[in-house]
mmCIF file of C-alpha atoms in Angstrom:
data_model
loop_
_atom_site.group_PDB
_atom_site.id
_atom_site.type_symbol
_atom_site.label_atom_id
_atom_site.label_comp_id
_atom_site.label_asym_id
_atom_site.label_seq_id
_atom_site.Cartn_x
_atom_site.Cartn_y
_atom_site.Cartn_z
ATOM 1 C CA VAL A 9 -3.289 -19.571 11.907
ATOM 2 C CA PRO A 10 -0.878 -16.892 11.517
ATOM 3 C CA PRO A 11 1.452 -16.934 8.615
ATOM 4 C CA LYS A 12 4.378 -18.717 8.665
ATOM 5 C CA VAL A 13 6.979 -15.863 8.218
ATOM 6 C CA PRO A 14 9.897 -15.874 5.713
ATOM 7 C CA ALA A 15 13.468 -15.075 6.910
ATOM 8 C CA ARG A 16 13.870 -11.162 6.025
ATOM 9 C CA SER A 17 17.553 -10.814 3.948
ATOM 10 C CA THR A 18 20.223 -10.035 5.885
ATOM 11 C CA GLN A 19 21.955 -7.898 2.636
ATOM 12 C CA GLN A 20 18.961 -5.314 2.037
ATOM 13 C CA PRO A 21 18.451 -2.656 4.908
ATOM 14 C CA PRO A 22 15.330 -2.622 7.325
ATOM 15 C CA THR A 23 12.534 -1.387 5.339
ATOM 16 C CA PRO A 24 10.603 1.803 7.076
ATOM 17 C CA ARG A 25 6.908 1.006 7.769
ATOM 18 C CA THR A 26 4.085 3.575 8.318
ATOM 19 C CA ARG A 27 1.018 3.058 10.583
ATOM 20 C CA ARG A 28 -2.198 5.604 11.367
ATOM 21 C CA GLY A 29 -3.280 5.639 14.940
ATOM 22 C CA ALA A 30 -3.245 6.774 18.452
ATOM 23 C CA LEU A 31 -2.558 5.899 21.744
ATOM 24 C CA SER A 32 -4.239 6.996 25.030
ATOM 25 C CA ALA A 33 -2.539 8.562 27.661
ATOM 26 C CA THR A 34 -3.979 6.247 29.735
ATOM 27 C CA THR A 35 -1.763 3.270 28.254
ATOM 28 C CA ALA A 36 1.794 5.236 27.648
ATOM 29 C CA GLY A 37 1.680 7.498 30.875
ATOM 30 C CA GLN A 38 -0.408 8.548 33.449
ATOM 31 C CA PRO A 39 -3.069 10.657 32.127
ATOM 32 C CA GLY A 40 -3.243 14.220 33.062
ATOM 33 C CA THR A 41 0.656 13.926 34.212
ATOM 34 C CA LYS A 42 3.812 14.875 31.992
ATOM 35 C CA PRO A 43 5.792 12.130 31.790
ATOM 36 C CA GLN A 44 9.505 11.942 33.200
ATOM 37 C CA PRO A 45 12.622 11.556 30.983
ATOM 38 C CA GLN A 46 13.728 8.215 31.214
ATOM 39 C CA PRO A 47 17.117 8.007 33.223
ATOM 40 C CA SER A 48 19.868 7.355 30.722
ATOM 41 C CA VAL A 49 22.047 4.632 31.082
ATOM 42 C CA GLY A 50 25.650 4.586 31.397
ATOM 43 C CA GLY A 51 25.266 8.484 30.191
ATOM 44 C CA LYS A 52 23.365 7.322 26.808
ATOM 45 C CA PRO A 53 19.877 8.861 25.802
ATOM 46 C CA ARG A 54 16.510 6.886 26.003
ATOM 47 C CA ILE A 55 12.991 7.322 25.106
ATOM 48 C CA SER A 56 10.822 8.178 27.570
ATOM 49 C CA ASP A 57 6.745 7.253 28.391
ATOM 50 C CA GLU A 58 6.199 10.298 26.124
ATOM 51 C CA GLY A 59 8.422 9.022 23.347
ATOM 52 C CA LEU A 60 7.130 6.068 23.101
ATOM 53 C CA LYS A 61 3.519 7.348 23.389
ATOM 54 C CA PHE A 62 4.828 9.415 19.695
ATOM 55 C CA ILE A 63 5.663 6.780 18.344
ATOM 56 C CA MET A 64 2.999 4.622 19.081
ATOM 57 C CA GLY A 65 0.586 7.548 17.410
ATOM 58 C CA ALA A 66 2.364 6.984 13.948
ATOM 59 C CA GLU A 67 1.823 2.896 14.484
ATOM 60 C CA GLU A 68 -1.625 1.540 14.405
ATOM 61 C CA TYR A 69 -2.522 -0.933 16.799
ATOM 62 C CA VAL A 70 -3.886 -3.874 14.978
ATOM 63 C CA PRO A 71 -3.861 -7.110 17.128
ATOM 64 C CA THR A 72 -3.634 -9.359 14.039
ATOM 65 C CA PRO A 73 -0.428 -10.601 11.646
ATOM 66 C CA TYR A 74 -0.623 -8.478 8.668
ATOM 67 C CA LYS A 75 1.471 -7.250 5.809
ATOM 68 C CA ASP A 76 2.651 -3.568 6.224
ATOM 69 C CA GLU A 77 3.054 -1.261 3.612
ATOM 70 C CA ALA A 78 6.333 -2.637 2.461
ATOM 71 C CA GLY A 79 4.852 -6.349 2.548
ATOM 72 C CA ILE A 80 6.884 -6.831 6.034
ATOM 73 C CA TRP A 81 4.938 -9.399 7.918
ATOM 74 C CA THR A 82 3.849 -7.111 11.392
ATOM 75 C CA ILE A 83 1.317 -7.283 14.531
ATOM 76 C CA GLY A 84 0.779 -5.006 17.268
ATOM 77 C CA TYR A 85 1.774 -1.468 17.450
ATOM 78 C CA GLY A 86 4.618 -2.116 14.892
ATOM 79 C CA HIS A 87 6.255 -5.085 15.529
ATOM 80 C CA VAL A 88 8.415 -6.840 12.739
ATOM 81 C CA ILE A 89 7.252 -10.652 13.212
ATOM 82 C CA LEU A 90 10.351 -12.127 13.379
ATOM 83 C CA PRO A 91 11.425 -15.651 12.438
ATOM 84 C CA GLY A 92 9.956 -18.354 14.676
ATOM 85 C CA GLU A 93 7.258 -15.980 16.422
ATOM 86 C CA ARG A 94 3.996 -17.212 16.251
ATOM 87 C CA PHE A 95 0.565 -15.110 17.210
ATOM 88 C CA ASP A 96 -1.870 -17.750 17.258
ATOM 89 C CA LYS A 97 -4.143 -15.271 18.703
ATOM 90 C CA PRO A 98 -5.066 -11.568 18.832
ATOM 91 C CA LEU A 99 -2.844 -9.505 21.195
ATOM 92 C CA THR A 100 -4.300 -7.373 23.334
ATOM 93 C CA GLN A 101 -3.316 -3.747 23.398
ATOM 94 C CA ALA A 102 -1.468 -4.325 26.683
ATOM 95 C CA GLU A 103 0.131 -7.075 24.973
ATOM 96 C CA ALA A 104 1.072 -5.175 21.841
ATOM 97 C CA LEU A 105 2.249 -2.493 24.060
ATOM 98 C CA ALA A 106 4.661 -4.763 25.958
ATOM 99 C CA LEU A 107 6.200 -6.360 22.473
ATOM 100 C CA ALA A 108 6.780 -1.997 21.630
ATOM 101 C CA ARG A 109 8.551 -1.511 24.733
ATOM 102 C CA ARG A 110 10.815 -4.954 23.896
ATOM 103 C CA ASP A 111 10.931 -3.537 20.635
ATOM 104 C CA VAL A 112 12.467 -0.376 21.894
ATOM 105 C CA GLU A 113 14.567 -1.989 24.213
ATOM 106 C CA ARG A 114 15.847 -4.536 21.125
ATOM 107 C CA VAL A 115 16.144 -1.599 18.750
ATOM 108 C CA VAL A 116 15.783 1.432 19.179
ATOM 109 C CA ASN A 117 18.396 1.374 22.436
ATOM 110 C CA PRO A 118 21.145 0.396 20.602
ATOM 111 C CA GLY A 119 20.459 2.964 17.942
ATOM 112 C CA LEU A 120 20.515 5.847 21.013
ATOM 113 C CA ASP A 121 23.560 3.992 21.681
ATOM 114 C CA ALA A 122 25.220 5.604 18.570
ATOM 115 C CA VAL A 123 24.671 9.191 20.020
ATOM 116 C CA LYS A 124 28.116 10.254 20.961
ATOM 117 C CA VAL A 125 26.844 14.146 22.304
ATOM 118 C CA PRO A 126 24.631 15.123 24.588
ATOM 119 C CA LEU A 127 20.402 15.552 23.655
ATOM 120 C CA GLN A 128 17.453 16.725 25.284
ATOM 121 C CA GLN A 129 14.734 14.221 25.620
ATOM 122 C CA HIS A 130 12.896 15.361 22.952
ATOM 123 C CA GLN A 131 15.476 14.740 20.575
ATOM 124 C CA ALA A 132 16.215 11.157 21.972
ATOM 125 C CA ASP A 133 12.347 10.850 21.141
ATOM 126 C CA ALA A 134 12.154 12.200 17.723
ATOM 127 C CA LEU A 135 15.344 9.689 16.654
ATOM 128 C CA GLY A 136 13.468 7.053 18.608
ATOM 129 C CA SER A 137 10.671 6.944 16.829
ATOM 130 C CA LEU A 138 12.845 7.462 13.198
ATOM 131 C CA ILE A 139 15.250 4.406 14.643
ATOM 132 C CA PHE A 140 11.656 2.194 15.589
ATOM 133 C CA ASN A 141 10.822 2.492 12.217
ATOM 134 C CA ILE A 142 14.070 2.319 10.200
ATOM 135 C CA GLY A 143 15.766 0.505 12.428
ATOM 136 C CA ASP A 144 19.349 0.007 14.083
ATOM 137 C CA GLY A 145 21.311 -0.781 11.360
ATOM 138 C CA GLY A 146 19.921 2.386 8.846
ATOM 139 C CA PHE A 147 20.573 5.187 11.929
ATOM 140 C CA ARG A 148 23.696 3.871 12.648
ATOM 141 C CA LYS A 149 24.779 4.543 8.482
ATOM 142 C CA SER A 150 22.941 7.154 8.090
ATOM 143 C CA THR A 151 23.757 11.149 7.225
ATOM 144 C CA LEU A 152 21.659 12.178 10.244
ATOM 145 C CA LEU A 153 23.635 10.520 13.057
ATOM 146 C CA LYS A 154 27.000 11.918 11.568
ATOM 147 C CA HIS A 155 25.293 15.469 11.928
ATOM 148 C CA VAL A 156 24.025 14.679 15.460
ATOM 149 C CA ASN A 157 27.639 13.282 16.782
ATOM 150 C CA ALA A 158 29.261 16.714 14.813
ATOM 151 C CA GLY A 159 26.720 18.870 16.742
ATOM 152 C CA ASP A 160 25.216 20.133 14.030
ATOM 153 C CA PHE A 161 21.553 20.142 15.133
ATOM 154 C CA ASP A 162 19.864 21.557 12.199
ATOM 155 C CA ALA A 163 21.140 19.981 9.621
ATOM 156 C CA ALA A 164 20.079 16.909 11.408
ATOM 157 C CA ALA A 165 16.592 17.749 11.327
ATOM 158 C CA GLY A 166 16.710 18.225 7.893
ATOM 159 C CA GLU A 167 17.486 15.136 7.613
ATOM 160 C CA PHE A 168 15.053 13.416 8.779
ATOM 161 C CA GLY A 169 12.856 13.609 5.545
ATOM 162 C CA SER A 170 15.440 11.053 3.873
ATOM 163 C CA TRP A 171 13.942 8.482 5.169
ATOM 164 C CA ASN A 172 10.365 8.652 3.552
ATOM 165 C CA LYS A 173 10.113 5.949 1.232
ATOM 166 C CA VAL A 174 9.666 2.298 1.194
ATOM 167 C CA ARG A 175 10.816 -0.786 -1.244
ATOM 168 C CA ARG A 176 8.377 -2.385 -2.870
ATOM 169 C CA ASN A 177 9.329 -5.109 -5.696
ATOM 170 C CA GLY A 178 12.786 -4.133 -5.038
ATOM 171 C CA VAL A 179 12.111 -0.428 -6.274
ATOM 172 C CA LEU A 180 12.290 2.549 -3.534
ATOM 173 C CA ARG A 181 8.970 4.640 -3.204
ATOM 174 C CA VAL A 182 8.204 7.424 -1.328
ATOM 175 C CA SER A 183 5.545 7.203 1.159
ATOM 176 C CA THR A 184 3.468 10.226 1.885
ATOM 177 C CA GLY A 185 2.563 8.141 5.853
ATOM 178 C CA LEU A 186 6.347 8.096 6.133
ATOM 179 C CA THR A 187 6.692 11.546 4.516
ATOM 180 C CA LYS A 188 4.231 12.943 7.227
ATOM 181 C CA ARG A 189 5.725 11.013 10.351
ATOM 182 C CA ARG A 190 9.230 12.247 9.208
ATOM 183 C CA ALA A 191 7.701 15.857 9.175
ATOM 184 C CA LYS A 192 6.672 15.226 12.798
ATOM 185 C CA GLU A 193 9.353 13.695 14.014
ATOM 186 C CA ALA A 194 11.730 16.733 12.744
ATOM 187 C CA ALA A 195 8.784 19.229 14.222
ATOM 188 C CA LEU A 196 9.438 17.444 17.380
ATOM 189 C CA TRP A 197 13.706 17.374 17.141
ATOM 190 C CA ARG A 198 13.416 21.347 16.556
ATOM 191 C CA THR A 199 10.599 22.317 18.792
ATOM 192 C CA GLY A 200 10.110 19.749 21.592
ATOM 193 C CA ARG A 201 6.350 19.944 21.086
ATOM 194 C CA TYR A 202 4.846 16.610 21.021
#
């Protein structure tokens, strides 16, 4: 029986999570083809299939509930188990991917809606990976977003590394996994190489 998940405090910012793992090309897009950018919605950037694949490369597939590095109940590809959610059987990879897509709609897209300047697709995907991990609220308050909206993309790239900590027992600590993930996101932002 999966554990009962306590409600998360609304007074603390979301804590970044980290995972290792990869998603095969056949589960995130068509094998051997370059994913096409997703259409924007109302002129707002959206994450592409390649961006989702990038996120899945950082979020390990775990079919049963577990506590992540920050002690947050999680399942699938980094899905934070919400109050009232129950997972009575292990998730298949397809179910975990569907849950991740819903998380993109629920968490990533609202964060991307705060971007007020045009982005290239790889930049939207780099931001999408960050938002998937830190949450929409943290992103909206970030210096990184301020730099993006000011058009200072070099300064924005330098801010990814600021989000490399997890809160454990009330103390923020540097996470090696998040440090590596932020470096990959910053590199994607700068170069467009997935």
